[in-house]
GROMACS .gro file of C-alpha atoms in nm:
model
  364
    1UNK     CA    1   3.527   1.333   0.270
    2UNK     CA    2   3.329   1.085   0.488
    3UNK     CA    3   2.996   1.096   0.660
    4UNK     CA    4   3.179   1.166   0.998
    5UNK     CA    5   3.185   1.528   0.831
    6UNK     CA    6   2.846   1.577   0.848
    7UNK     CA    7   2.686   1.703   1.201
    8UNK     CA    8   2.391   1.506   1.271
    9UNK     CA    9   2.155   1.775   1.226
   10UNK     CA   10   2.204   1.763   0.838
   11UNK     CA   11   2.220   1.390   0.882
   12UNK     CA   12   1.839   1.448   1.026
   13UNK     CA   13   1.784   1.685   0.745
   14UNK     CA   14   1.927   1.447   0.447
   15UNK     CA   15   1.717   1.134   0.646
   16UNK     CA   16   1.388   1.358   0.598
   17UNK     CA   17   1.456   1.404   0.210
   18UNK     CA   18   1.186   1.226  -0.052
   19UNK     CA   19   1.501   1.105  -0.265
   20UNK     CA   20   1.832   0.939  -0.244
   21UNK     CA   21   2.176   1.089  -0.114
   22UNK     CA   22   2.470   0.870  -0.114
   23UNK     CA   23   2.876   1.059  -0.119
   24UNK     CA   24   3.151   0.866  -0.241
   25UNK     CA   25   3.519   0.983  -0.183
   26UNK     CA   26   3.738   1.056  -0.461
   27UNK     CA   27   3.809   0.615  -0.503
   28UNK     CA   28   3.420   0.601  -0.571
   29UNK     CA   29   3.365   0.452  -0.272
   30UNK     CA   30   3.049   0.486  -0.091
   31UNK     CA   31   3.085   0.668   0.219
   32UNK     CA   32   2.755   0.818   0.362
   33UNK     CA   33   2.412   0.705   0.260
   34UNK     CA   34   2.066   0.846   0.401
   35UNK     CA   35   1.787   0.696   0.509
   36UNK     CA   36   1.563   0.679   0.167
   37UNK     CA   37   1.886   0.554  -0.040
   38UNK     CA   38   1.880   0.290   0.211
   39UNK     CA   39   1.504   0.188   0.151
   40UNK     CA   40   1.510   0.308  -0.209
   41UNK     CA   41   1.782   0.070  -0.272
   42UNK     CA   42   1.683  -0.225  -0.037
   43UNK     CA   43   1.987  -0.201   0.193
   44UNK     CA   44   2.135  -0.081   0.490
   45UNK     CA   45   2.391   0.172   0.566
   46UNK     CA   46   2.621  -0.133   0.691
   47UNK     CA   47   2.618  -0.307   0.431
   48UNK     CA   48   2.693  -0.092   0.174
   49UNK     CA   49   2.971   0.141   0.318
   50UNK     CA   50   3.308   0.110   0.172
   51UNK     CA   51   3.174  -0.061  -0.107
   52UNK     CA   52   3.243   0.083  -0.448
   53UNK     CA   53   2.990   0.271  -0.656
   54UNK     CA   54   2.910  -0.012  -0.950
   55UNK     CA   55   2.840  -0.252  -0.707
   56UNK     CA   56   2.595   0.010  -0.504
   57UNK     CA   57   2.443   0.124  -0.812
   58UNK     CA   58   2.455  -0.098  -1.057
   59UNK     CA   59   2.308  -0.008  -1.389
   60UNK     CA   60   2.157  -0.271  -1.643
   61UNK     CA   61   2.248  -0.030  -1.964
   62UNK     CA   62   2.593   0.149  -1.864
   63UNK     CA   63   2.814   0.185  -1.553
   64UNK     CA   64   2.795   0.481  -1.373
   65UNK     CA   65   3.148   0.519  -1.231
   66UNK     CA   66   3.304   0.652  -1.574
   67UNK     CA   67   3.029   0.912  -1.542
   68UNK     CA   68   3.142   0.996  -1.175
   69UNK     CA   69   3.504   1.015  -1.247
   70UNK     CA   70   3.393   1.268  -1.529
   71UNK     CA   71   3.242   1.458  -1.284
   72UNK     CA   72   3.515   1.489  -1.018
   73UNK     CA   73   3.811   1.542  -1.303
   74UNK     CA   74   3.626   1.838  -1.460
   75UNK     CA   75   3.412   2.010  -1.198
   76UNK     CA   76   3.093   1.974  -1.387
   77UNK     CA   77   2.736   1.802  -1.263
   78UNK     CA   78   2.572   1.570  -1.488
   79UNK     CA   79   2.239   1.389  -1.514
   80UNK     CA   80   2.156   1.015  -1.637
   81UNK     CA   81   1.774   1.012  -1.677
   82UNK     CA   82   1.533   0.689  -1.696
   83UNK     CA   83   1.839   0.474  -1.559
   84UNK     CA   84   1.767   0.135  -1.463
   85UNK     CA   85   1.901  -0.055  -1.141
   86UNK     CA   86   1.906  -0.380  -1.088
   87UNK     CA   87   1.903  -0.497  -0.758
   88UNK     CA   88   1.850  -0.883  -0.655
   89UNK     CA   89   1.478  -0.794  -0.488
   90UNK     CA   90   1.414  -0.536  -0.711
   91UNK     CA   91   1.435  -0.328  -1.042
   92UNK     CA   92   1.372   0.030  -1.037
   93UNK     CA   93   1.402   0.343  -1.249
   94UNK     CA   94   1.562   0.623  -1.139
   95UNK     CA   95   1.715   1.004  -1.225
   96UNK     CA   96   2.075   0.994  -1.128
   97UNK     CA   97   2.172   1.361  -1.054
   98UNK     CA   98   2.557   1.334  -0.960
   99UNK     CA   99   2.767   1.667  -0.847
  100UNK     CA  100   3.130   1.734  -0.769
  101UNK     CA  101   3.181   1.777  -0.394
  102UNK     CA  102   3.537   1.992  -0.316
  103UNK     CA  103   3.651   2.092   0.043
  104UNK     CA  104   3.972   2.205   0.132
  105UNK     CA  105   4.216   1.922  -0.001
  106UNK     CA  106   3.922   1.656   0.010
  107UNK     CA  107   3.688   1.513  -0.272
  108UNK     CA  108   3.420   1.340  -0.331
  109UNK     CA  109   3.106   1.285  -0.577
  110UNK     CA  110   2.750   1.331  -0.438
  111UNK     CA  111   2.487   1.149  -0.596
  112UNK     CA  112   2.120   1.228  -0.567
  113UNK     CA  113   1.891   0.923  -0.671
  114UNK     CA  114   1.540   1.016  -0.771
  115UNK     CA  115   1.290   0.728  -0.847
  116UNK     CA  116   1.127   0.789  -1.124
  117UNK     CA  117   0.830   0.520  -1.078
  118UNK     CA  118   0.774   0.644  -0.740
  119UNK     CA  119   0.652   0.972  -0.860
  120UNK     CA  120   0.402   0.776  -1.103
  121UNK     CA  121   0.313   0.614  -0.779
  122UNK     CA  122   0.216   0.891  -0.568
  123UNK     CA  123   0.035   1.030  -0.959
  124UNK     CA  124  -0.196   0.718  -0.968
  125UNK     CA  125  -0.268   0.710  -0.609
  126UNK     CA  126  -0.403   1.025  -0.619
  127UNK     CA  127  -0.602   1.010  -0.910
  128UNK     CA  128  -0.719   0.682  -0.746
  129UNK     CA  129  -0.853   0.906  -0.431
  130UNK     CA  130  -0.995   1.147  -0.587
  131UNK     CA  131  -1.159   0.843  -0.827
  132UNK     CA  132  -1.328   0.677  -0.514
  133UNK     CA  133  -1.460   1.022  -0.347
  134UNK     CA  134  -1.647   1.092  -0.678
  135UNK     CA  135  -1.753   0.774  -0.652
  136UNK     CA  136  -1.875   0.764  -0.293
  137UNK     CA  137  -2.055   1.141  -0.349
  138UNK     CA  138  -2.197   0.945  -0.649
  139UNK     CA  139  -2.320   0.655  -0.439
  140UNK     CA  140  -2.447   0.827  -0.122
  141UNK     CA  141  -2.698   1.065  -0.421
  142UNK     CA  142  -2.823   0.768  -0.564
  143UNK     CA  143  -2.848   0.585  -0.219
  144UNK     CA  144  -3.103   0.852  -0.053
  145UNK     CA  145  -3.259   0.867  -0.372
  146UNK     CA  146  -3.360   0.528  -0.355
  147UNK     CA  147  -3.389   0.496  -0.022
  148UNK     CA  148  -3.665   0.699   0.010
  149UNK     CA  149  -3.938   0.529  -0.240
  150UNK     CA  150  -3.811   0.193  -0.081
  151UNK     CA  151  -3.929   0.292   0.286
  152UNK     CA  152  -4.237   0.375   0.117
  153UNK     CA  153  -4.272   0.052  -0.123
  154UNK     CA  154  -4.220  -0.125   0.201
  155UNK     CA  155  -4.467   0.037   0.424
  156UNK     CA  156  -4.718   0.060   0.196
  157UNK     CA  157  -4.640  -0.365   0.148
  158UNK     CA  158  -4.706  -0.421   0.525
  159UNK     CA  159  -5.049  -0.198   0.522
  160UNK     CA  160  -5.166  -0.371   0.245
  161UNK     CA  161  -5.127  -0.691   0.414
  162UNK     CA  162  -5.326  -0.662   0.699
  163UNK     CA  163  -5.599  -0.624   0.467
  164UNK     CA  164  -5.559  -0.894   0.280
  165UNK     CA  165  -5.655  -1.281   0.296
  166UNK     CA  166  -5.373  -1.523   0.428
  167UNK     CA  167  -5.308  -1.705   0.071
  168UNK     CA  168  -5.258  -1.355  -0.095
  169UNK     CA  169  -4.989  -1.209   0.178
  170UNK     CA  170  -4.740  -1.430   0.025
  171UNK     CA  171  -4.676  -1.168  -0.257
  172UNK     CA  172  -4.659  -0.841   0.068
  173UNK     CA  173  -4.406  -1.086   0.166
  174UNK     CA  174  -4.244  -1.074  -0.118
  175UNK     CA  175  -4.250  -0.694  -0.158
  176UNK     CA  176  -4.106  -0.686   0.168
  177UNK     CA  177  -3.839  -0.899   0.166
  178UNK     CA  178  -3.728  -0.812  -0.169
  179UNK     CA  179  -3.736  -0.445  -0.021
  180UNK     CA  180  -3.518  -0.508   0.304
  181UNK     CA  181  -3.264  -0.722   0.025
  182UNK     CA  182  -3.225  -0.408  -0.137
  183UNK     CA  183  -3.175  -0.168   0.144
  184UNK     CA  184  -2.869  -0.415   0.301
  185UNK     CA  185  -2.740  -0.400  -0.042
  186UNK     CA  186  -2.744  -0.002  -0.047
  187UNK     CA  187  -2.581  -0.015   0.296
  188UNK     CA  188  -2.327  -0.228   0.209
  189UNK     CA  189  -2.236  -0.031  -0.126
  190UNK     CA  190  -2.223   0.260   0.085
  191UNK     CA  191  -1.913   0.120   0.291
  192UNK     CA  192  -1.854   0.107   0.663
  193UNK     CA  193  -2.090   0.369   0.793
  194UNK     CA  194  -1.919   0.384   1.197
  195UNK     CA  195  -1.573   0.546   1.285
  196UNK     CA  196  -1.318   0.301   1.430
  197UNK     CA  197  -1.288   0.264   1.745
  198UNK     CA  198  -0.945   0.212   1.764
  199UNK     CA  199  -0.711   0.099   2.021
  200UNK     CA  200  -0.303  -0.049   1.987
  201UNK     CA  201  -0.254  -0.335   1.837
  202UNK     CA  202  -0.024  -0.635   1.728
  203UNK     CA  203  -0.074  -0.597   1.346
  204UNK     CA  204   0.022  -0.976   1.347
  205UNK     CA  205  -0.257  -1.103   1.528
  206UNK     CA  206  -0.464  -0.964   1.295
  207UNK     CA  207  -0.315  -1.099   1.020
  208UNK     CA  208  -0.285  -1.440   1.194
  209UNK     CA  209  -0.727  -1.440   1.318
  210UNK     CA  210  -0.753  -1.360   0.858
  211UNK     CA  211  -0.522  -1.651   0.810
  212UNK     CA  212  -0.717  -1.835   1.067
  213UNK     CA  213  -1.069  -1.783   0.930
  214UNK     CA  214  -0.973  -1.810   0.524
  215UNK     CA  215  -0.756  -2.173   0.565
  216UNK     CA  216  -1.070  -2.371   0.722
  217UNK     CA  217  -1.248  -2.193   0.342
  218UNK     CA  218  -1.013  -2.310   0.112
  219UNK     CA  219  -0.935  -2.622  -0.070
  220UNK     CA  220  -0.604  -2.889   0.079
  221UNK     CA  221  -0.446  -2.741  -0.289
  222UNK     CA  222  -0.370  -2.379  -0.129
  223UNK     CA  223  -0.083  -2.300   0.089
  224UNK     CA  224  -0.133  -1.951   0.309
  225UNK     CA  225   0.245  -1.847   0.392
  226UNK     CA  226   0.293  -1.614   0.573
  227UNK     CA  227   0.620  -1.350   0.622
  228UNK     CA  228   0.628  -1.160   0.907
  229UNK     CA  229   0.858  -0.876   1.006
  230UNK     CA  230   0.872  -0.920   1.379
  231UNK     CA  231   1.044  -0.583   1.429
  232UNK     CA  232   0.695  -0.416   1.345
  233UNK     CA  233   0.565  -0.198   1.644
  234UNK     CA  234   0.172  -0.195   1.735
  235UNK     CA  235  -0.051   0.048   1.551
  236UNK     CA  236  -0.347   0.235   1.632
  237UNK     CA  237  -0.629   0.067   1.478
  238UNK     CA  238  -1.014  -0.054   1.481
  239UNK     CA  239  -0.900  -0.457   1.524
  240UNK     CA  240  -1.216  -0.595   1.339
  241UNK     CA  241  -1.241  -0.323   1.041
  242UNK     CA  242  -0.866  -0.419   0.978
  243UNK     CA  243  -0.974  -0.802   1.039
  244UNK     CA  244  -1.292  -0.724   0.756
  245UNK     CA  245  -1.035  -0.555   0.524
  246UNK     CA  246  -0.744  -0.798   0.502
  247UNK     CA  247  -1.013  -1.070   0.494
  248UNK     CA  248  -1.190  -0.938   0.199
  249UNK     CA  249  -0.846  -0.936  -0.014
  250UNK     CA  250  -0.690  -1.241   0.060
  251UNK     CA  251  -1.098  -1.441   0.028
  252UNK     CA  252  -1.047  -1.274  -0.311
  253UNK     CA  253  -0.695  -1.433  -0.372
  254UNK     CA  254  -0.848  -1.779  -0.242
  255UNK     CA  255  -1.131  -1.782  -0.448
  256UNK     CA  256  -0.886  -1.656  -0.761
  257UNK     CA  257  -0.692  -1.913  -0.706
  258UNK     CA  258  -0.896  -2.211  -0.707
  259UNK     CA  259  -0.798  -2.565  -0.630
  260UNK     CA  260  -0.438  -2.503  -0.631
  261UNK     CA  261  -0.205  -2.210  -0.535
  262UNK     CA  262  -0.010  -2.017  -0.261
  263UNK     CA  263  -0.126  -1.739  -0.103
  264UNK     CA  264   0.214  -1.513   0.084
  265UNK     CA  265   0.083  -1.267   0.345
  266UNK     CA  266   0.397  -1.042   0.436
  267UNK     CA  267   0.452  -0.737   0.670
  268UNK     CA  268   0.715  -0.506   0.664
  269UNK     CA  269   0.811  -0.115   0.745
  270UNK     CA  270   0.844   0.132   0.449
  271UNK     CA  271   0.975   0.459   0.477
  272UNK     CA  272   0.896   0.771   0.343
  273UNK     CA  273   0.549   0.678   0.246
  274UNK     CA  274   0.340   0.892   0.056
  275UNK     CA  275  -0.061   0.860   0.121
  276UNK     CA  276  -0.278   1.115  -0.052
  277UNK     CA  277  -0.088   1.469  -0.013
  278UNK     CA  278   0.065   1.356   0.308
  279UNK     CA  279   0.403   1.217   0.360
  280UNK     CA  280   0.491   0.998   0.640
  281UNK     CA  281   0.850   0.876   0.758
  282UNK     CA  282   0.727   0.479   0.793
  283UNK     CA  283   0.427   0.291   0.717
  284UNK     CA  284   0.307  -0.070   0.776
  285UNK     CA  285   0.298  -0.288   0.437
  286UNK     CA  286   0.119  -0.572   0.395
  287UNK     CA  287   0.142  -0.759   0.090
  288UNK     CA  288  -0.122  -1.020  -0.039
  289UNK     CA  289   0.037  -1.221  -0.309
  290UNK     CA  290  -0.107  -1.517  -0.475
  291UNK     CA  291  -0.033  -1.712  -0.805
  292UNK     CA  292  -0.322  -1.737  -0.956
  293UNK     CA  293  -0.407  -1.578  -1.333
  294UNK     CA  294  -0.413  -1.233  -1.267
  295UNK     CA  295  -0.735  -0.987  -1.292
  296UNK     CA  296  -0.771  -0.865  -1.664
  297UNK     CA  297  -0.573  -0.535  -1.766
  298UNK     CA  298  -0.920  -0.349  -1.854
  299UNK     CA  299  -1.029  -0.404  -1.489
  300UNK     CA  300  -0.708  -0.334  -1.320
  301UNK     CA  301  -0.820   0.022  -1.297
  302UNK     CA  302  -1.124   0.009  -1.151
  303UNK     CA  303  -1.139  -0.307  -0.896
  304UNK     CA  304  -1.188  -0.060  -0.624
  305UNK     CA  305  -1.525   0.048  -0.736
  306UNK     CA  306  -1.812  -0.070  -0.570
  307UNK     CA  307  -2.007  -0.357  -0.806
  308UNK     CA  308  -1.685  -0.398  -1.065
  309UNK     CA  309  -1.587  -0.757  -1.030
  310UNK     CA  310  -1.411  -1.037  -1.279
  311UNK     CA  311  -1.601  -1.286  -1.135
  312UNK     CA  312  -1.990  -1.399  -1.254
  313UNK     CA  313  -2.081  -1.506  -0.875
  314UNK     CA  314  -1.912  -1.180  -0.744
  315UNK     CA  315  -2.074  -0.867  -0.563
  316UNK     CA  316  -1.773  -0.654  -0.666
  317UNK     CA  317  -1.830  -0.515  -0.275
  318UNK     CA  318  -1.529  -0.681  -0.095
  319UNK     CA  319  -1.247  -0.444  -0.240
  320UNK     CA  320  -1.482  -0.122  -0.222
  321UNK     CA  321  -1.525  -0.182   0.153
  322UNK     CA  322  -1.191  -0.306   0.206
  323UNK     CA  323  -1.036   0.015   0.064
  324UNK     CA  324  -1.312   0.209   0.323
  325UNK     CA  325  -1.177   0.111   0.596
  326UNK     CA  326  -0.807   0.124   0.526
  327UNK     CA  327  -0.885   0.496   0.429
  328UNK     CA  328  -1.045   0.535   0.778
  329UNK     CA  329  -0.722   0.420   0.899
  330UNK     CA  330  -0.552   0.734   0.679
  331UNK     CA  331  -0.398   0.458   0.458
  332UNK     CA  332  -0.430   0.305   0.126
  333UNK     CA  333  -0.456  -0.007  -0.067
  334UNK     CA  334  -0.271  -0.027  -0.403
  335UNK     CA  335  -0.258  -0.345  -0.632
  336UNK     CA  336  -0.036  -0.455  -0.938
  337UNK     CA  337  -0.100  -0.776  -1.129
  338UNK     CA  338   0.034  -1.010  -1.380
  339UNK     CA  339  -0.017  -1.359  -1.447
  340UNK     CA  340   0.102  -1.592  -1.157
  341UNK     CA  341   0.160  -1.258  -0.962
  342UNK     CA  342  -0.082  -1.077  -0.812
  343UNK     CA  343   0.000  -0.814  -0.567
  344UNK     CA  344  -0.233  -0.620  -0.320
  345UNK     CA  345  -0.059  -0.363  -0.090
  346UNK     CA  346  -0.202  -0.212   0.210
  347UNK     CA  347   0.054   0.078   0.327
  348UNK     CA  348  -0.118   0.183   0.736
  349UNK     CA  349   0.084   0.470   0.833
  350UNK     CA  350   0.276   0.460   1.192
  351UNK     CA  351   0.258   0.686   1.478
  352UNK     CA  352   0.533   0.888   1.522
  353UNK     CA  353   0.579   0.756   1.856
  354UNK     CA  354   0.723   0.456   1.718
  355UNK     CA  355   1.020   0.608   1.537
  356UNK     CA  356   1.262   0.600   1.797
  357UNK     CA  357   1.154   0.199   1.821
  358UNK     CA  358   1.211   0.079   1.464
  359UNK     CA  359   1.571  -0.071   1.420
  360UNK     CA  360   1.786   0.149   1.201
  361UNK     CA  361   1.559   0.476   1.247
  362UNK     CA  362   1.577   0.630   1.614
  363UNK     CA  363   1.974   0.572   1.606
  364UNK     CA  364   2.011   0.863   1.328
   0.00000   0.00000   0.00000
């Protein structure tokens, strides 16, 4: 039983699945994989046909081949929860779900491979959305609450000063400028406040103009690397939001890092992205990683909220409107952090238009 069995309409079918499929003949050797085994497991469908199954999967606890020849000698499906694969990029956690496959005189085992941490993922990001909206309703209440008394305070400052003597319009000044400090500050909690005017671009070139702008800021000590995937197609984007974004994150990783420290700015295509309730077959990722010490556990939670900040010199702004206008861009920002690895992810979903330009994809 080989892949060469399957018309390409269930190929299509198997390629638009959220989990794993991957068929091995009756030797255990792999003989079809789709398109989310492939970026589940970090490989490609040419380098991992005809190989056998421990090598493909290969479990840290147990291997799963005596499992699979259980399953072809008596008939019967099995399932190997919470299993653990280690890969040379990666570790991930995954539901093994692996069936008997008869036809005629041939055989095979069909394994379905179901990432567990994935659906945490796609748990936390949208708690995290739904986080931020009550937060920005929250925000834009209080703003026009204040608002209001401050356009008030402030024209009620500039009356009063006509009437009064030069050496006491010092403190209308005051009342003024301490007025107009506050109203830039409500405006700037409040987020980007314009739609994008967007336009196709070379998502490199914007990363290159952030690089650009953030190495003449930081000390000799820090190195900026970056790791481009040259393959990636232009997206439809607002160049200077997605400039103000990706320079807001990776000031943060300068200024985290100090004197000393490397700073990796990497772009690559993920598949099978999902973004809110929406899934989409490939996504832009950009990773900001630095190694500096990490932002503490208790505020690992809530970095995205306008005015939360580790730092005593911080606004706690920079990530708030940074995660503003990657939303307007129907995309997301997720981070993970440990010490000496901090990871920002931006995930900008791709037009559809590009599928049949991505290596690997429009050949399916």
């Amino acid at each position: 039983m080989t892949a060469s069995d399957t018309p390409s309409f269930f190929r299509r079918i198997l390629d638009n699945l959220g989990d794993g499929v991957l068929l091995f003949d009756n030797t255990l050797t792999l003989t079809y994989i789709n398109m989310p085994g492939e970026m589940l497991l970090a490989v490609s469908a040419r380098q991992v046909l005809g190989v056998r199954a421990r090598l493909v999967l290969p479990c840290s606890e147990q291997p799963v081949e005596p499992d699979m020849r259980h399953a072809l000698d008596t008939g019967i499906s099995l399932t190997k929860r919470n299993v653990t694969l280690v890969h040379p990029l990666h570790v991930i956690t995954v539901n093994l779900h692996i069936s008997p496959i008869t036809e005629d005189e041939a055989s095979g085992v069909l394994v379905q491979v179901q990432q567990v941490d994935r659906h945490l993922r796609i748990s936390m990001e949208e708690q995290l959305l739904a986080q931020q909206n009550a937060a920005k309703s929250l925000l834009k209440g209080l703003a026009h609450e204040i608002k209001n008394p401050l356009g008030g305070l402030r024209g009620a400052a500039q009356l009063l000063e006509r009437e009064l003597h030069d050496e006491l319009r010092e403190y209308t000044q005051i009342i003024i400028e301490e007025s107009d400090r506050l109203q830039s500050l409500l405006d700037r909690m409040l987020g980007p406040n314009k739609l994008p005017q967007k336009a196709w671009l070379n998502i490199h070139r914007v990363l290159d103009r952030v690089t650009q702008l953030v190495q003449v800021e930081v000390p000799a000590g820090v190195r900026i690397v970056r790791d481009y995937d040259p393959s990636i197609p232009e997206i439809f984007g607002d160049a200077d939001q997605l400039i103000q974004a990706i320079l807001n994150i990776v000031r943060n990783a300068a200024q985290a890092l100090g004197m000393h420290g490397r700073i990796i700015i990497r772009s690559r295509i993920d598949r099978q992205v999902t973004i809110g309730e929406r899934r989409h077959r490939m996504a832009v990722k950009i990773d900001i990683i630095d190694d500096g010490p990490g932002i503490k556990p208790e505020l690992l939670n809530h970095i995205f909220y306008p005015m939360v900040t580790g730092r005593a010199e911080g606004t706690g702004l920079g990530l708030s409107i940074a995660q503003g206008l990657i939303n307007q861009h129907g995309g997301l920002i997720e981070c993970s952090s440990v010490p000496g690895n901090t990871v920002f992810s931006i995930f900008l979903p791709l037009e559809e238009d590009h599928e049949a330009n991505v290596p690997g994809l429009g050949s399916r």
